[in-house]
Coordinates of C-alpha atoms and ligand atoms in Angstrom, one line a residue:
X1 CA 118.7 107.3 76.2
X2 CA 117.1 110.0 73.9
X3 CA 113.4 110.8 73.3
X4 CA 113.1 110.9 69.4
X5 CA 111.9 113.4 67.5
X6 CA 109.4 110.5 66.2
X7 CA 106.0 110.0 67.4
X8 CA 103.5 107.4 67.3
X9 CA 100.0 108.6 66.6
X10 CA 97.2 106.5 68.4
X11 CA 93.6 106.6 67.3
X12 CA 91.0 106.2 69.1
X13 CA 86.9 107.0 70.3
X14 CA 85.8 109.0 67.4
X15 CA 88.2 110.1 65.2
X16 CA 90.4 111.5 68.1
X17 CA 94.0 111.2 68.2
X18 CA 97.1 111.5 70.4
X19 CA 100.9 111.7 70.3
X20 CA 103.2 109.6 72.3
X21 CA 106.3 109.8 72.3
X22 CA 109.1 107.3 71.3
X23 CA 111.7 106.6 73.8
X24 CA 115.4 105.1 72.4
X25 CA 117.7 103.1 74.7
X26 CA 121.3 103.0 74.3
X27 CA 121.0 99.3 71.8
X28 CA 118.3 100.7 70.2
X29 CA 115.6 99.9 71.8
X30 CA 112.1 101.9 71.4
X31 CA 109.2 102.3 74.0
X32 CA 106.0 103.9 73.3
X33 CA 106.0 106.5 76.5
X34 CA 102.3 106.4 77.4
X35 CA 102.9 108.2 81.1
X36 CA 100.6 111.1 79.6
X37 CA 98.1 108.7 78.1
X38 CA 95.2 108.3 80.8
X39 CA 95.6 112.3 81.5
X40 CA 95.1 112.9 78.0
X41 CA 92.7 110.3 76.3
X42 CA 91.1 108.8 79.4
X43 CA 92.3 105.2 78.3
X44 CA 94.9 103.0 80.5
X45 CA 97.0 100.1 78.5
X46 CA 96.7 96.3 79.3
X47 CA 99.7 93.8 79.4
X48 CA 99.0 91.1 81.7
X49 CA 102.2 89.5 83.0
X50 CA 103.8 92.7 81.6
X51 CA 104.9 91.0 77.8
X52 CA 105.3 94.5 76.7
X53 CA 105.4 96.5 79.5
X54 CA 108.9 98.6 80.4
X55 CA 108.2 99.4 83.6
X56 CA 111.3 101.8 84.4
X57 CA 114.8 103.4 82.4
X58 CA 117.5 101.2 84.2
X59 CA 121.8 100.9 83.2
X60 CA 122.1 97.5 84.8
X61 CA 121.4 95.0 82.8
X62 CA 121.1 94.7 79.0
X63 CA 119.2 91.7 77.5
X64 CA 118.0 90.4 73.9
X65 CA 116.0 87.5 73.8
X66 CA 116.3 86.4 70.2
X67 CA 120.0 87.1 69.6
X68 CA 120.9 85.3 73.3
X69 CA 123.0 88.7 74.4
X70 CA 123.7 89.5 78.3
X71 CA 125.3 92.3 79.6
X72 CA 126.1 93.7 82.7
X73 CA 127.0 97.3 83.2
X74 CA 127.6 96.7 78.8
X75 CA 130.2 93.5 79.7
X76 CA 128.7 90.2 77.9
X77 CA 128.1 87.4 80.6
X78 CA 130.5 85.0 78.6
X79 CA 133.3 87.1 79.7
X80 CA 132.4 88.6 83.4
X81 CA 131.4 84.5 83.4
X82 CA 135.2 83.6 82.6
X83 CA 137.8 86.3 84.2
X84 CA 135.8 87.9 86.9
X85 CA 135.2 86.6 90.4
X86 CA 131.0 87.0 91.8
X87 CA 132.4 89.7 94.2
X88 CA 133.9 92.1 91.5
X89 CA 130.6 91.2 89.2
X90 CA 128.3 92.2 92.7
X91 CA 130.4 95.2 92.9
X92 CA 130.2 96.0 89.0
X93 CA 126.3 95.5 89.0
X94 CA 126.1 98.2 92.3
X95 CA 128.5 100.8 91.1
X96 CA 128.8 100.5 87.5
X97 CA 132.1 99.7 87.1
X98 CA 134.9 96.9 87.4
X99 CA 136.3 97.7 90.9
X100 CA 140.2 98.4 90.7
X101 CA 142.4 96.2 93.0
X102 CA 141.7 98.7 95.5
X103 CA 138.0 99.1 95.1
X104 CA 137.4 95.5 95.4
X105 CA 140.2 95.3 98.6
X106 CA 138.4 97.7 100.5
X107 CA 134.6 96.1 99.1
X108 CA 135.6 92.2 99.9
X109 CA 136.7 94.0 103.9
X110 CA 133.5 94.8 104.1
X111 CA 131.5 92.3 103.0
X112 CA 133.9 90.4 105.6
X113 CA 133.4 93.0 108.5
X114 CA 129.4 92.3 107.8
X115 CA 129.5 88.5 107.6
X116 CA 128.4 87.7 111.1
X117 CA 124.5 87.7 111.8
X118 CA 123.4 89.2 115.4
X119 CA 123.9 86.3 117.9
X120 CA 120.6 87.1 119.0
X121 CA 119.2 86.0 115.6
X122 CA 120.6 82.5 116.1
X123 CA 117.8 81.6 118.3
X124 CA 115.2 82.2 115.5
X125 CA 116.8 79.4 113.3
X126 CA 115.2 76.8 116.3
X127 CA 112.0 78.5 115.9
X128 CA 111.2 76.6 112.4
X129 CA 110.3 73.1 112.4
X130 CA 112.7 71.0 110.8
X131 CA 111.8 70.1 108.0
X132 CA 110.7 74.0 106.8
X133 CA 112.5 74.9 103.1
X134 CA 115.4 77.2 103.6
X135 CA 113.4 79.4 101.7
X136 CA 111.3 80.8 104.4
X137 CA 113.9 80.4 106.9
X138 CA 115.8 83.0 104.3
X139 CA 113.2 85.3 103.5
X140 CA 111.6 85.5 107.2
X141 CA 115.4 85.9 108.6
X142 CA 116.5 88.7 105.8
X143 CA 112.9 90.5 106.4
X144 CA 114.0 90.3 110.4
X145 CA 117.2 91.6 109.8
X146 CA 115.7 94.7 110.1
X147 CA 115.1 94.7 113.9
X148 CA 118.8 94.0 114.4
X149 CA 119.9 96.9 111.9
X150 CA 117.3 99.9 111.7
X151 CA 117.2 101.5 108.4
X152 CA 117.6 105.4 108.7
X153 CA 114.5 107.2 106.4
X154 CA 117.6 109.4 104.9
X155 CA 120.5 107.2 103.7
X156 CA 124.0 108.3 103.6
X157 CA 126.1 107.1 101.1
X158 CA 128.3 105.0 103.6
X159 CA 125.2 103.6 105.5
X160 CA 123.8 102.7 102.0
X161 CA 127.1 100.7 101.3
X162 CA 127.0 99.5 104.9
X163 CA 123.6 98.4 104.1
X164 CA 124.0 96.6 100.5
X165 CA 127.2 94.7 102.2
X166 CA 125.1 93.3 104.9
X167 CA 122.8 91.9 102.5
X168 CA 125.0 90.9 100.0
X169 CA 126.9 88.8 102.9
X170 CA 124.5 88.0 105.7
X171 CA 122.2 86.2 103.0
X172 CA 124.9 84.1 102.2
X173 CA 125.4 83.6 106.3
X174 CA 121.6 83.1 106.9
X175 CA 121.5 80.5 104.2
X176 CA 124.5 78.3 105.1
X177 CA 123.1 78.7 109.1
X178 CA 119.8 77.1 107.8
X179 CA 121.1 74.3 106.0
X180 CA 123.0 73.4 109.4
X181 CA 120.1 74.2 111.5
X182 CA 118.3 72.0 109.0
X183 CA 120.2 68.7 109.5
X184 CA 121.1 69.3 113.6
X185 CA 124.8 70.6 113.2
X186 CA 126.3 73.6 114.9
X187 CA 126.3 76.7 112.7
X188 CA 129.7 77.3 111.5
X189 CA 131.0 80.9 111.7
X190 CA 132.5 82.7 108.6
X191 CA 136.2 83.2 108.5
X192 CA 137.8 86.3 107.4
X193 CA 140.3 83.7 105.9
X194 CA 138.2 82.6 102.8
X195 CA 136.6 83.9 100.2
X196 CA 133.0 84.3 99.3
X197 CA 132.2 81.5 97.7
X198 CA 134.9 79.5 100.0
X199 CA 133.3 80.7 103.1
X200 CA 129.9 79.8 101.8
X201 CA 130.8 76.3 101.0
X202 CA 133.1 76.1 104.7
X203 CA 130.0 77.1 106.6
X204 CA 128.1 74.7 105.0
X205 CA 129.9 71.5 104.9
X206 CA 132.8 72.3 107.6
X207 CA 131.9 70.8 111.0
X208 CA 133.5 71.0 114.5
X209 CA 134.8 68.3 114.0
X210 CA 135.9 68.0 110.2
X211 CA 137.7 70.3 107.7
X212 CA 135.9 70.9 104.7
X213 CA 138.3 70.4 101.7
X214 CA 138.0 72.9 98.9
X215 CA 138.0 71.7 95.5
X216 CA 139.1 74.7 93.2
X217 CA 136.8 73.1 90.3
X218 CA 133.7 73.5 92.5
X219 CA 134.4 76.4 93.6
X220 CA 134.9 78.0 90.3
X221 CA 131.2 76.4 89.3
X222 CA 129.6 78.3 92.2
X223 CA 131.0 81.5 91.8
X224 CA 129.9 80.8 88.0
X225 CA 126.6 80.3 89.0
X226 CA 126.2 83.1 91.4
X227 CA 127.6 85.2 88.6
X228 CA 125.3 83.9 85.9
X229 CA 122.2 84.5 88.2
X230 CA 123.4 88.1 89.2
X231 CA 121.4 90.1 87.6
X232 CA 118.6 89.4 85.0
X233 CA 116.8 93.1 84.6
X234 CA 113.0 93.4 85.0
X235 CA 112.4 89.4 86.1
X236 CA 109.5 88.5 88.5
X237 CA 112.0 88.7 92.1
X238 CA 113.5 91.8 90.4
X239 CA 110.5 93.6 89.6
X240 CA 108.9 92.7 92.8
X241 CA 111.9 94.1 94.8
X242 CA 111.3 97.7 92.6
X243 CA 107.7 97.2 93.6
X244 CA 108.2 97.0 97.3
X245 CA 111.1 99.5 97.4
X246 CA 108.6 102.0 95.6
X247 CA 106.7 102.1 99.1
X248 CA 110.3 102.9 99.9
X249 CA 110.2 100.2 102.7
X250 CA 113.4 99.4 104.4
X251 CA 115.4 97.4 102.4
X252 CA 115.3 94.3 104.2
X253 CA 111.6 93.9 103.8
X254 CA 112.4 94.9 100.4
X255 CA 114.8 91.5 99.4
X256 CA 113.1 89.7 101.7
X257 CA 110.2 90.3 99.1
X258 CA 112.4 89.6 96.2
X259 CA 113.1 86.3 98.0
X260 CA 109.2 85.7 98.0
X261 CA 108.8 85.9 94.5
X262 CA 112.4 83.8 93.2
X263 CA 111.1 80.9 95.3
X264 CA 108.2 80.1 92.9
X265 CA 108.6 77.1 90.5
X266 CA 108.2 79.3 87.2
X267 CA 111.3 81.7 88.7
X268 CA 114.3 80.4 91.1
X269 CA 112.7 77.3 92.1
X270 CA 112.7 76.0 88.7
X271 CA 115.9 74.4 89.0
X272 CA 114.8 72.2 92.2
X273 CA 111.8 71.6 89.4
X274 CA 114.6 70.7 86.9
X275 CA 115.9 67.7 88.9
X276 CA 112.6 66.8 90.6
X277 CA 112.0 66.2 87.0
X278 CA 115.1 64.4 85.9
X279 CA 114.5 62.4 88.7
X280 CA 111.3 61.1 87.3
X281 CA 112.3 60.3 84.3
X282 CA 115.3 58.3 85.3
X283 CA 113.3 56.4 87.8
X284 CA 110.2 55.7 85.5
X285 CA 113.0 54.5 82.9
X286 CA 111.9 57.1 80.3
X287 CA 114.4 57.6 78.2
X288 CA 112.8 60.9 78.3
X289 CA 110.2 60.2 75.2
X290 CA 107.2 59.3 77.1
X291 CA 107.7 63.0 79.2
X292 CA 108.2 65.0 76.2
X293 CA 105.0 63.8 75.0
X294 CA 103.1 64.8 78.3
X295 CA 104.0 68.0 78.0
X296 CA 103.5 68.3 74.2
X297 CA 99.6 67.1 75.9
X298 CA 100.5 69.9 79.1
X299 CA 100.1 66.9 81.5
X300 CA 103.4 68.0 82.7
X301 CA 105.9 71.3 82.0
X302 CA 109.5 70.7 81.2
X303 CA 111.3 72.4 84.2
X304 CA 114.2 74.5 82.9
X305 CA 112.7 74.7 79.5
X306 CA 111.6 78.3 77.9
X307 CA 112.1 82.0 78.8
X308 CA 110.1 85.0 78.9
X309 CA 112.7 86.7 76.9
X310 CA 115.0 84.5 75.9
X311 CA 113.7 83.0 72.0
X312 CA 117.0 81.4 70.4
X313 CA 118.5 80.5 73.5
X314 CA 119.8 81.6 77.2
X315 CA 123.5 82.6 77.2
X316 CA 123.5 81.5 81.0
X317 CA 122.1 77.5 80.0
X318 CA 125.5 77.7 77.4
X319 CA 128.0 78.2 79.9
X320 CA 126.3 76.2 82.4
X321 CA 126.2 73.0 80.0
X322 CA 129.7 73.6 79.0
X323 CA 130.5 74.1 83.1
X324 CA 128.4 70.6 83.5
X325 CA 130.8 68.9 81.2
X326 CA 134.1 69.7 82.6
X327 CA 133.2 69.1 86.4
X328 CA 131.0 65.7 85.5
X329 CA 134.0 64.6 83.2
X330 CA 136.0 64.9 86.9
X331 CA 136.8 61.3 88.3
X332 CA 134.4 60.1 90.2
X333 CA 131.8 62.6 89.4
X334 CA 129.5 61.5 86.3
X335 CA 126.3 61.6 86.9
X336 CA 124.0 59.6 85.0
X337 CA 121.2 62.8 85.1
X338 CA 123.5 64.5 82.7
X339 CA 123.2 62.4 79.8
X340 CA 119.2 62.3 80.7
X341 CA 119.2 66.0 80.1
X342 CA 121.5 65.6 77.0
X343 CA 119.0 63.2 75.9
X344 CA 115.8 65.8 76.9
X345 CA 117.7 68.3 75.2
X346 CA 118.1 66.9 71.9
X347 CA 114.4 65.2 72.1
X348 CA 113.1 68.5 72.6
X349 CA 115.5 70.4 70.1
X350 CA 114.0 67.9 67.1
X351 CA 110.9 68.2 68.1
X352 CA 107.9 70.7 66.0
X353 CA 106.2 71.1 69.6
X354 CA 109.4 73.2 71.4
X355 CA 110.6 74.9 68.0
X356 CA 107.5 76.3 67.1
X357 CA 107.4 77.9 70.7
X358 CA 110.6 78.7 70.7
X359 CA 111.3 76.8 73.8
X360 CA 115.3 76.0 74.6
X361 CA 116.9 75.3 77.7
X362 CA 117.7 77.8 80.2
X363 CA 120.0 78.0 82.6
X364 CA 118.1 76.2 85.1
X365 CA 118.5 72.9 83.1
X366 CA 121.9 72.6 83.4
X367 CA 122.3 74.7 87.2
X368 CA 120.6 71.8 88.8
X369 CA 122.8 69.2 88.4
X370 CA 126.1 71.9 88.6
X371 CA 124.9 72.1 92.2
X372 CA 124.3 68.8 92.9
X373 CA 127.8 67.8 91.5
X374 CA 128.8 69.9 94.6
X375 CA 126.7 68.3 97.0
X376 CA 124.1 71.5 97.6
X377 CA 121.6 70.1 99.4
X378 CA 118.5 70.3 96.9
X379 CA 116.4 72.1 98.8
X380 CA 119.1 74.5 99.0
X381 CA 118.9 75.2 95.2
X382 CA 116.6 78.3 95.1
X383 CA 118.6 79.7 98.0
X384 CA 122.0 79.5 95.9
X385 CA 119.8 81.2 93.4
X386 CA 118.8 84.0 96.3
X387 CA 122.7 84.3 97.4
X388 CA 123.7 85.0 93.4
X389 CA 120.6 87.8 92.9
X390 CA 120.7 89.6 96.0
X391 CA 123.7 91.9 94.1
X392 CA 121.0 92.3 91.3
X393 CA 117.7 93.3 93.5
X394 CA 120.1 96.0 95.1
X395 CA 121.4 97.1 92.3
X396 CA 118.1 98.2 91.4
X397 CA 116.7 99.1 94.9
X398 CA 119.8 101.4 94.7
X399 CA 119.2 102.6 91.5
X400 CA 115.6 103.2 91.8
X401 CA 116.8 105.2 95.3
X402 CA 118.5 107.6 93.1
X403 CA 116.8 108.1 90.6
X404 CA 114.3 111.6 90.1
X405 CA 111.9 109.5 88.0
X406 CA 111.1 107.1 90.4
X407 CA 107.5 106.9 91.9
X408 CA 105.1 104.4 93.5
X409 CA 104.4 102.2 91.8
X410 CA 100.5 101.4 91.0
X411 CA 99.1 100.0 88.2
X412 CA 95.9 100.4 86.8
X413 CA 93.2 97.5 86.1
X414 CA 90.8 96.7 83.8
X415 CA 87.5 96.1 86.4
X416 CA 85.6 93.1 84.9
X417 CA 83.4 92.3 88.0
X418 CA 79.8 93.1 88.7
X419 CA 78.1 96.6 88.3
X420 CA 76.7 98.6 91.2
X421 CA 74.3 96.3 93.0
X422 CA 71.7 96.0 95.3
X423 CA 72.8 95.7 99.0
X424 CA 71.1 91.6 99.5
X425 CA 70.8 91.0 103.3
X426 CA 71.8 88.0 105.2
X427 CA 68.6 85.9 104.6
X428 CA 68.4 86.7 100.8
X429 CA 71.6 85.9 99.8
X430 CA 72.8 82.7 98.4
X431 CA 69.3 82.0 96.1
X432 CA 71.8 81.0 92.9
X433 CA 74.3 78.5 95.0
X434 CA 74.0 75.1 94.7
X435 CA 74.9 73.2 97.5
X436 CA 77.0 70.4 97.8
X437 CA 79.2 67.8 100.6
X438 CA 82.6 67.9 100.4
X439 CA 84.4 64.7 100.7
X440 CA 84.3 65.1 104.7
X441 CA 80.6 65.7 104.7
X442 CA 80.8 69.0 105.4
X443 CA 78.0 71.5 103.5
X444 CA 79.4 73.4 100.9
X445 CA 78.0 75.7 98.6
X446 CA 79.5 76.7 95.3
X447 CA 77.9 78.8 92.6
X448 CA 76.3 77.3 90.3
X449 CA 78.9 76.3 87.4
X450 CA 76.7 77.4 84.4
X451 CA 77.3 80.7 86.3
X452 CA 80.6 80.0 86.8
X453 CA 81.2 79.5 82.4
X454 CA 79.5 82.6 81.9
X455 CA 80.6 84.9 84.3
X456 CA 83.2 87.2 83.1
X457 CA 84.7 87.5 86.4
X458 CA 85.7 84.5 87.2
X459 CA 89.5 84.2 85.9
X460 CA 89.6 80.8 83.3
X461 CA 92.8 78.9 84.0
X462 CA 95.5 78.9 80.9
X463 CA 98.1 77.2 79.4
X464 CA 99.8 75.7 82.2
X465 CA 97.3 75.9 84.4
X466 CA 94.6 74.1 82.6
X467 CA 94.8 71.3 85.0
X468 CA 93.9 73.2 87.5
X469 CA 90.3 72.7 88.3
X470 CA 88.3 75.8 87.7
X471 CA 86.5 75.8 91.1
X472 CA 89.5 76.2 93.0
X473 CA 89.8 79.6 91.4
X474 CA 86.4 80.0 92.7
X475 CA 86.9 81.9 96.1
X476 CA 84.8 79.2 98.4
X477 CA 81.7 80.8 100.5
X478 CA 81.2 80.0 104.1
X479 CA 79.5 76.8 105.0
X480 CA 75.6 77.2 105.1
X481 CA 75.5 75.0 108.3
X482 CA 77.4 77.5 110.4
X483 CA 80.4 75.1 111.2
X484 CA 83.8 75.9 110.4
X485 CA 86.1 78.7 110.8
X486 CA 85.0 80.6 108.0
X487 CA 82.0 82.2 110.5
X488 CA 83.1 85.8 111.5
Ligands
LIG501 N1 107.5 72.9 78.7 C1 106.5 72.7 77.8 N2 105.7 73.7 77.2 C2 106.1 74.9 77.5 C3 107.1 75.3 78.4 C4 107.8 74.2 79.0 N3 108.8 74.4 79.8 N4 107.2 76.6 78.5 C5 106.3 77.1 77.7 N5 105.6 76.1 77.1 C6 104.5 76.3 76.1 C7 103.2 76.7 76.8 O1 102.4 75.6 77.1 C8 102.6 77.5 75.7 O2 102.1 76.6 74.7 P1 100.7 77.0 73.9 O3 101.1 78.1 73.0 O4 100.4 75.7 73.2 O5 99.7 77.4 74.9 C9 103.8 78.2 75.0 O6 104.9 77.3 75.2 C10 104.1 79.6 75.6 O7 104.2 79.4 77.0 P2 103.9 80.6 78.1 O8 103.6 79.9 79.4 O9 103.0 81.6 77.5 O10 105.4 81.2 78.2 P3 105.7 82.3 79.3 O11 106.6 83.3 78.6 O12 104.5 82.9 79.9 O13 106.5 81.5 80.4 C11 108.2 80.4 81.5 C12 107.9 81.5 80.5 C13 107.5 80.6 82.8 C14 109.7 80.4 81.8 C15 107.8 79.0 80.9 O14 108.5 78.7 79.7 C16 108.0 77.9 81.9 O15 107.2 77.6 82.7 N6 109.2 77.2 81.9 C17 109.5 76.1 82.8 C18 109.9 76.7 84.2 C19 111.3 77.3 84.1 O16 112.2 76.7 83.6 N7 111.4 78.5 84.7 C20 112.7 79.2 84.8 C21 112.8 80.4 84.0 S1 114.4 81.0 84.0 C22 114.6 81.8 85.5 O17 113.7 82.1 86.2 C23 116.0 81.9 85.9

C-alpha cells in the first residue's frame, strides 16, 4: 500500500478547504484517508451500511465486485476452490501462506489435539429446549468456551495458535454436538482418524450403532463450500468480529459475535432463505413466474439473489452451480429444486427488473441445495456457513491483534433527534399521544402518526423493509392504565 503523492481537495463552509490524502492498495485501489478530517474541519462523513466506507488496511482478502475476482492471500478462489483442501485454505487465510507438507502436518495435529469440547460443556447442550436453532446453541456455546479456556490479556504466539485451533475445530465439534443433541442421539466423539470435513460429517451422521459411509463426492462439496465461505473481507459477521475484538474482548466472545451477525437472513442465513424459498415455489406450482413478479412488486426478496459487492456476478455462486451439477447428476440424487433454481435463474437473468440492479445469484443460491444433496439438516445451514468463516473472522481478529494501526472502534453519528428540552414531569407528559386498544384490549398509546410522518427522527422503513409497518419502528410507550410489565 502507498500513500500517493495525490491529494483530494474538499471544500467546504465558506470558501475553506482541506487536503486528504489518497491511499493506494496493492490492485489499485484508492481511499480518500479522512482520519484527520473532524480534527481539522470539524465535519464527520456519513455512509450508512458502510457502501463506501473502508473501515481498516487488511492482506486477507482481495475482492472486485464488478469483474467477479476473489482472492485469498492473492490466490483466485477458482483455484484454492479446486487443488486445496479447507484446512490448508484456513491455514493460508491465518498465516499468509500455503502451508508446506510440514506446516499443514503439524497444523491438521493440532486442530486434532483441540477437537474435543470440555466434558463439562456437554451438559449445556440439555439446557436448550429442543427445538432451539443450532445457531444459538453455537454462538451461546463458542461465547462459553471462554470459561473452560481463559484467555491470557498478553498472547503468546503459541497460545494465539492454541487459541485459533480450538476455534477453528471446537466450532465444528459444538455444531455436529447440537445437531445430535437436537434429534436425541448420543454425541459422537471426533476421531483422530478422519479428516476435517470426514470427522464433521462422522459426528454428525455416525451413530452407536451405525457406521457412517463416506462418499468422496460429498465430501469434496463440503470442503468446497467451507472453502468458498472462508473468508469474504469486510462482510457484516466479519466486520462485526473486528468490531468486538477492538474492545479487545477475548476471542471467544469475539466469534461468538461474528456468529450473531452470519445468522441473519440478509448474511449466512440466506441460504436456509434460499430453499425456504424454493420450497414455496415448488409447492405453490410456480414455475417460478408468479415469484419473480412479487419481488419485482417487493412482496417478497429472492433469497440468494444480489450482493453488496458483487455487480457482474459472485465467483463463489459459479463453482457452486457447476458443484450442484456433478453431485445432482449422481444416481439417485436429482433433485427437482435444482431445475427450479435453473428456471429462477434464467427468469431473473431476462428480466429488466434484476439487470438494471445488477442483481445475480450468489453463492447462497446454489449452497443450499449442495447441502441438502448431503443430507445437512436445514437448520444446520447457517452453522455450515459458521464452521467455513470461523478461519476468516480469525484471520482478521489476528490481524487486527497485530497490527500498530488498530484502535477502538467508534463511529460517529449524525444526531437527528430532538433539541435540548424542557424536563416534562410525570403528570404532563403524554398531551400529543393518542390512545388506542390493542387487539387484547389492552390500552395503548402511540404518538400521534401525523407526528410520526413528520418527525425526522423516527427512521422510515426502505426498500426491503417497506412492508414493515412503520409503527413497529415506533419504540411503544408504557400502557397508561398501569398494567403490564413495562411499569418500572
Ligand atoms: N430480490 C429482489 N430485489 C432485490 C434483491 C433480491 N434478492 N436484492 C436487492 N434487490 C433490489 C432492492 O429492492 C433494491 O431495489 P430498488 O432500487 O428498486 O429499491 C435494489 O435491488 C438494491 O437493493 P439493496 O437492498 O439496496 O442492496 P444491498 O446492497 O443493500 O443488499 C443484499 C445486498 C442484502 C445481499 C440483497 O441483495 C439481498 O437482500 N439479497 C437476498 C439475501 C441474500 O441472498 N443474502 C446473501 C448475501 S451473500 C452472503 O452473505 C454470503
Amino acid at each position: 500500500m502507498s500513500v500517493q503523492s495525490e491529494m483530494a481537495t474538499l471544500h467546504y463552509g465558506d470558501g475553506k478547504e482541506a487536503k486528504l490524502p489518497i491511499l493506494v492498495g496493492s490492485e489499485g485501489e484508492r481511499a480518500v484517508d479522512i482520519a484527520t478530517l473532524r480534527r481539522d474541519t470539524g465535519y464527520v462523513t456519513i455512509d450508512e451500511g458502510y457502501v463506501n466506507t473502508g473501515s481498516c488496511k487488511s492482506a486477507i482478502t482481495y475482492l472486485d465486485g464488478e469483474k467477479g475476482i476473489l482472492r485469498y492471500r492473492g490466490y483466485p478462489i477458482e483455484e484454492l476452490a479446486a487443488k486445496s483442501r479447507f484446512v490448508e485454505v484456513a491455514y493460508l487465510l491465518m498465516y499468509g501462506e500455503l502451508p508446506t507438507p510440514k506446516q499443514l502436518n503439524a497444523f491438521s495435529g493440532l486442530l486434532n489435539n483441540s477437537s474435543l469440547i470440555h466434558e463439562d460443556m456437554k451438559q449445556f447442550f440439555g439446557g436448550f429446549p429442543n427445538h432451539t436453532h443450532p445457531m444459538a446453541i453455537l454462538t451461546t456455546m463458542v461465547a462459553s468456551l471462554s470459561a473452560f479456556y481463559p484467555v491470557p490479556d498478553e498472547l503468546k504466539d503459541e497460545e494465539e495458535s492454541q487459541i485459533i485451533a480450538n476455534l477453528v475445530s471446537q466450532v465444528r465439534t459444538i455444531a455436529a454436538f447440537s445437531y445430535k443433541m437436537s434429534i436425541g442421539e448420543p454425541m459422537i466423539y471426533p476421531s483422530y482418524r478422519l479428516r476435517f470435513v470426514e470427522n464433521f460429517l462422522n459426528m454428525m451422521f455416525s451413530s452407536p450403532v451405525q457406521d457412517y459411509q463416506q462418499d468422496p463426492d460429498i465430501v469434496k462439496a463440503i470442503d468446497t463450500f467451507l472453502i468458498l465461505h472462508a473468508d469474504h473481507e469486510q462482510n457484516c459477521s466479519t466486520s462485526a468480529v473486528r468490531i468486538t475484538g477492538s474492545s479487545q474482548a477475548n476471542v471467544y466472545a469475539v466469534i461468538s459475535a461474528g456468529i450473531s451477525a452470519l445468522w441473519g437472513r440478509l448474511h449466512g442465513g440466506a441460504n436456509q432463505g434460499a430453499i425456504s424459498m424454493l420450497d414455496e415455489i415448488q409447492s405453490s406450482g410456480d414455475d417460478g413466474r408468479v415469484f419473480i413478479e412479487n419481488t419485482k412488486n417487493k412482496k417478497a426478496r429472492l433469497m440468494g439473489f444480489g450482493h453488496r459487492v458483487y455487480k457482474t456476478f459472485d465467483p463463489r455462486a459459479k463453482i457452486m452451480k457447476e458443484l450442484c451439477h456433478k453431485l445432482l447428476a449422481k444416481p439417485g440424487m436429482h433433485d427437482p429444486m435444482f431445475d427450479i433454481a435453473m428456471r429462477l435463474e434464467e427468469a431473473a437473468l431476462s428480466d429488466e427488473y434484476f439487470l438494471s440492479r445488477n442483481l445475480y445469484p450468489n453463492v447462497d443460491f446454489y449452497s443450499g441445495l449442495i447441502l441438502k444433496a448431503a443430507n445437512i439438516p436445514f437448520n444446520m445451514f447457517t452453522v455450515l456457513f459458521a464452521i467455513g468463516r470461523t478461519p476468516g473472522w480469525l484471520a482478521h481478529w489476528r490481524e487486527m491483534r497485530h497490527s500498530p494501526d488498530a484502535r477502538i472502534a467508534r463511529p460517529r453519528q449524525i444526531y437527528v433527534g430532538p433539541p435540548m428540552r424542557t424536563y416534562l414531569p410525570m403528570d404532563k407528559r403524554g398531551a400529543n399521544r393518542q390512545s388506542e386498544r390493542s387487539k387484547s384490549g389492552r390500552l395503548i398509546a402511540r404518538p400521534d402518526p401525523a407526528v410520526i410522518q413528520a418527525d425526522p427522527t423516527v427512521v422510515r422503513p426502505k426498500r426491503f423493509t417497506d412492508s414493515i409497518r412503520a409503527e413497529r419502528l415506533v419504540p411503544m410507550p408504557p400502557a397508561e392504565d398501569g398494567s403490564g410489565p413495562h411499569i418500572a
